[in-house]
Amino acid sequence: MKILNQVENFFGIISKKIGKHPIVPFILFGLVIASIGFLPHTGLMRWGTMGVFAYIVIFTVVAMGLNLLLGFSGLISLGTAGFVGAGALGLGVFINLGFPFELAALMVLIIAGSMGALIGLFSLKVEGIYLAIATLFVGEILRQIYTQLEIFGGQAIRIGAIRFFGFIELSMINQFQRSILFLLITTMMVMMMIIMHNIVKSKTGRALMAMSRSQHAAQAMGISLLKYRLTAFVLATLFATFGGIMYGLYYQNVPTTAWTLDLSLFVIAMVVVGGMKSIYGTFLGVFIIHGIPNLWLKNYFGDISYIFSGILIILVIIFYPYGFVYIWYDLKRLYIKHKLRWMKKQVIKDE
Amino acid sequence: MFGVHLLFDGVNTMTDLLRLLFNSLETGSVYALAALGIVLIFRTSRTTNFAQGMIGTFNAYIAAFLMLRYGFNIWLVALVALITAFLTGIIIDTFIIRPAAKVSPISKQIITLGIIMVIIGILPWFFGVDSMTLPRFIPTAYSITILGADLRYNTIFVIAVSTILMGAMFWFIQYTKWGLATRVTASDETTSKLMGVPTKTVTMVSWATAAMLGTLAALFVAPRISVFSNMLLTVQISAFFAGTLGGFSTFFGPVVGAFIISFARNFTQFYISDIWGNVLVYTSILVFLYFKPYGIFGKKPTKKV
């Protein structure tokens, strides 16, 4: 009992100190993830494991964008993969054309963002499953373009070492530089998490949430559907494209055939399994969908690991329909229940 | 896809046209079967079934495996595959979809993704990693020539079976007691349950029927490509598009949509551009959807505020 109280006090102090500013936990979280970038040098972790974590970091950003759409605005997109591909492949094309990295990234973001705005306009007319499949159309068109157009290099586009501000060159092949790249994408993820947090807590986030509950009520409160649907789609596309840019930045070799409906479905699965309307939940979802199979299951079961991932997805959704992150509340309740029972016993004993 | 048909040297526009016509009718039938399965599940279970293609693939694997291992003929293995498809549908509904009845529609879609992954894992475990083949129902040797265009009896068979099957299904849905039960379940499940409609059975049979339709589509497609895990990907995506184009609120809309997509795709690919045909068709459907958001036959759902 005493130990429990001490633990509680300890965590209470930490959470009080951290809780003062909402950004601090994100930065701490980022530091924990960033430390993974240096573990392979010490021999405690394999390089492949770091690659898996890089993928998780990248897709956390992508899935956060979709969470804005799915969790906060109640809209669905099956074209996410197309936009991740746009980010990664677009970056490659512009860099190979001779543009500096920063300009290339900016141009890709602008192009993809305007496409997102177009889909947003489209979404004012079309609803539900029709909207979902309309975005699938967009995804398929993009996929066709990537695989057919020669500028994307057929099977894959090689970016090679990326030059920042014209003089710092970082390459995937060099192990030390790869760690720096990992650090860089982790920083980007933390940045996007903070941006997401700010969006959600701002007027925009509230408006999106109102819209997801009831369009008509939201309109009656003076929320412009046009403005906020556009915002939701543009933001989701920008997040996805940004994830794509991170992909190009880290892996530096981008396949053209990977951006299919399957990937979009996996991103939706990450949001649904992890936790809608939760930033850490999104990370948890990516970890469950991509991390667990690739870090452990594949080593033991090989191809059959898909069965376990599938069963995992089904079970999590049946038992935690709002996302696995809400297991935290169940654990808390369980803890309090047991603690109360313990205390009651103590009181009876004392008497 | 057309190279196979080029048996004659002289380029004859009429011949091309007929070839395209036969080809589009065949692919259109396959798309229509898949689309009908998707819309059936969408109406009765309120979910987009992404696993439709994978369920069909799984049963096509069973057929190909039986044929390879025991040398049964195609008709027998097709029958076995349809029976196992019926069972697969029932199993999926009972053990996965029904326990998740209270889950939101989006989460249900992800459950069907989970089903896809389970089946992808099962395939190499049960059947090995090699891709397999299935022959046509009627061998290629049997064919007639119309104006220089080759029309296989198998093509006629595929079109006829699909048409008769779909006609029978529409008749069933429209004029029988169980069809009525399906339609009321599709329009409002809670009310129908209160009125004594066995909605659970209706949903279960819908899943079983959809699985059978998917399997039939897989068996029809298998001779052209081979039996591998992603064999129905194009068919399934086209079926989704067909559903959107025709409208998910009717049962016959998606079938019409399937034939439109099949024709549009084949003709643009042949006459305009092999590469950009798909992009052109998809873009024009998107533009069409902007002006008619619920498809050709779809009605705007009435909503209470």
Short mmCIF file of C-alpha atoms in Angstrom, two decimals, chain A residues 70 74-76 78 121-122 125-127 129-138 140-141 143-145 148-149 214-217 260-262 265-266 268-270 272-273 276 289 303-311 313-314 317-318 321, chain B residues 42 48 50 95-96 99-100 103-104 106-111 113-118 120-122 124-125 129 230 233 237 240-241 243-244 247-249 261 275-276 278-279 282-283 285-287 289-291 293-295 298 300 303 305:
data_model
loop_
_atom_site.label_atom_id
_atom_site.label_comp_id
_atom_site.label_asym_id
_atom_site.label_seq_id
_atom_site.Cartn_x
_atom_site.Cartn_y
_atom_site.Cartn_z
CA LEU A 70 -11.87 10.92 -39.71
CA GLY A 74 -16.25 12.69 -39.57
CA LEU A 75 -15.14 12.61 -43.22
CA ILE A 76 -13.34 9.69 -44.83
CA LEU A 78 -9.40 6.50 -49.34
CA LEU A 121 -14.92 21.51 -52.76
CA PHE A 122 -16.06 18.18 -54.13
CA LYS A 125 -21.68 17.90 -52.95
CA VAL A 126 -20.92 14.25 -52.33
CA GLU A 127 -21.38 12.40 -49.06
CA ILE A 129 -19.63 6.18 -49.17
CA TYR A 130 -19.82 8.21 -52.39
CA LEU A 131 -17.24 10.63 -51.02
CA ALA A 132 -15.05 7.76 -49.85
CA ILE A 133 -15.07 6.22 -53.31
CA ALA A 134 -14.59 9.59 -54.98
CA THR A 135 -11.35 9.91 -53.01
CA LEU A 136 -10.51 6.37 -54.11
CA PHE A 137 -10.90 7.60 -57.70
CA VAL A 138 -8.36 10.34 -56.95
CA GLU A 140 -6.28 5.50 -58.38
CA ILE A 141 -5.70 8.34 -60.84
CA ARG A 143 -1.37 5.77 -58.80
CA GLN A 144 -1.80 5.46 -62.57
CA ILE A 145 0.15 8.67 -63.07
CA GLN A 148 2.86 5.35 -66.15
CA LEU A 149 4.63 8.70 -66.34
CA SER A 214 -24.26 17.42 -36.72
CA GLN A 215 -23.80 19.40 -39.87
CA HIS A 216 -27.11 21.18 -39.55
CA ALA A 217 -26.60 22.17 -35.93
CA THR A 260 -2.23 1.62 -53.40
CA LEU A 261 -5.66 1.30 -51.83
CA ASP A 262 -4.18 -1.20 -49.36
CA LEU A 265 -6.78 1.26 -45.76
CA PHE A 266 -3.83 0.63 -43.45
CA ILE A 268 -7.37 4.28 -41.76
CA ALA A 269 -6.75 1.17 -39.67
CA MET A 270 -3.99 3.01 -37.78
CA VAL A 272 -9.31 3.50 -35.97
CA VAL A 273 -7.25 0.99 -34.01
CA MET A 276 -9.79 8.62 -32.94
CA ILE A 289 -0.48 -1.93 -37.24
CA ASP A 303 4.15 -14.94 -43.88
CA ILE A 304 1.55 -16.25 -41.48
CA SER A 305 2.07 -13.15 -39.31
CA TYR A 306 -0.64 -11.48 -41.38
CA ILE A 307 -3.19 -13.73 -39.69
CA PHE A 308 -2.21 -12.39 -36.28
CA SER A 309 -2.22 -8.77 -37.41
CA GLY A 310 -5.68 -9.31 -38.92
CA ILE A 311 -7.02 -10.94 -35.77
CA ILE A 313 -7.21 -5.50 -35.74
CA ILE A 314 -10.56 -7.28 -35.49
CA ILE A 317 -12.06 -2.90 -32.91
CA ILE A 318 -14.62 -5.21 -31.31
CA PRO A 321 -14.46 0.65 -30.82
CA PHE B 42 -23.58 -2.48 -48.00
CA THR B 48 -18.22 -1.28 -47.32
CA PHE B 50 -13.23 -4.38 -48.80
CA PHE B 95 -17.97 -14.82 -35.87
CA ILE B 96 -16.81 -11.40 -36.99
CA PRO B 99 -20.21 -9.45 -32.61
CA ALA B 100 -19.25 -6.06 -34.08
CA VAL B 103 -19.29 -0.72 -34.00
CA SER B 104 -19.37 2.44 -36.15
CA ILE B 106 -15.95 3.20 -40.46
CA SER B 107 -14.60 0.77 -37.88
CA LYS B 108 -16.58 -2.02 -39.57
CA GLN B 109 -14.75 -1.26 -42.82
CA ILE B 110 -11.48 -1.71 -40.99
CA ILE B 111 -12.75 -5.04 -39.67
CA LEU B 113 -9.47 -5.04 -43.75
CA GLY B 114 -8.66 -7.36 -40.85
CA ILE B 115 -10.45 -10.16 -42.74
CA ILE B 116 -8.28 -9.41 -45.80
CA MET B 117 -5.13 -9.76 -43.70
CA VAL B 118 -6.27 -13.01 -42.13
CA ILE B 120 -3.63 -13.20 -46.97
CA GLY B 121 -1.95 -15.00 -44.08
CA ILE B 122 -3.95 -18.19 -44.60
CA PRO B 124 0.46 -19.40 -48.28
CA TRP B 125 -0.11 -21.57 -45.22
CA VAL B 129 3.33 -19.70 -52.30
CA ASN B 230 -4.27 -9.96 -55.70
CA LEU B 233 -7.93 -6.20 -57.12
CA ILE B 237 -11.98 -1.48 -57.37
CA PHE B 240 -16.73 -0.02 -56.08
CA PHE B 241 -16.64 2.49 -58.90
CA GLY B 243 -21.55 1.02 -57.27
CA THR B 244 -20.85 4.74 -57.00
CA GLY B 247 -25.89 4.45 -57.04
CA PHE B 248 -25.76 2.32 -53.91
CA SER B 249 -29.43 2.87 -53.06
CA ILE B 261 -17.34 1.24 -66.70
CA ILE B 275 -2.13 4.34 -70.75
CA TRP B 276 -4.46 7.25 -70.17
CA ASN B 278 -8.32 4.65 -67.16
CA VAL B 279 -7.41 8.14 -66.01
CA TYR B 282 -12.12 7.97 -63.80
CA THR B 283 -11.90 11.73 -64.25
CA ILE B 285 -16.92 9.78 -63.67
CA LEU B 286 -15.68 12.18 -60.97
CA VAL B 287 -17.02 15.12 -62.94
CA LEU B 289 -20.51 12.59 -59.68
CA TYR B 290 -20.10 16.28 -58.97
CA PHE B 291 -23.34 16.99 -60.80
CA PRO B 293 -23.69 12.95 -56.35
CA TYR B 294 -25.76 9.83 -55.69
CA GLY B 295 -25.12 8.05 -58.97
CA GLY B 298 -29.47 6.92 -56.62
CA LYS B 300 -30.74 11.56 -52.01
CA LYS B 303 -32.30 12.86 -43.18
CA VAL B 305 -32.26 16.94 -38.33
#
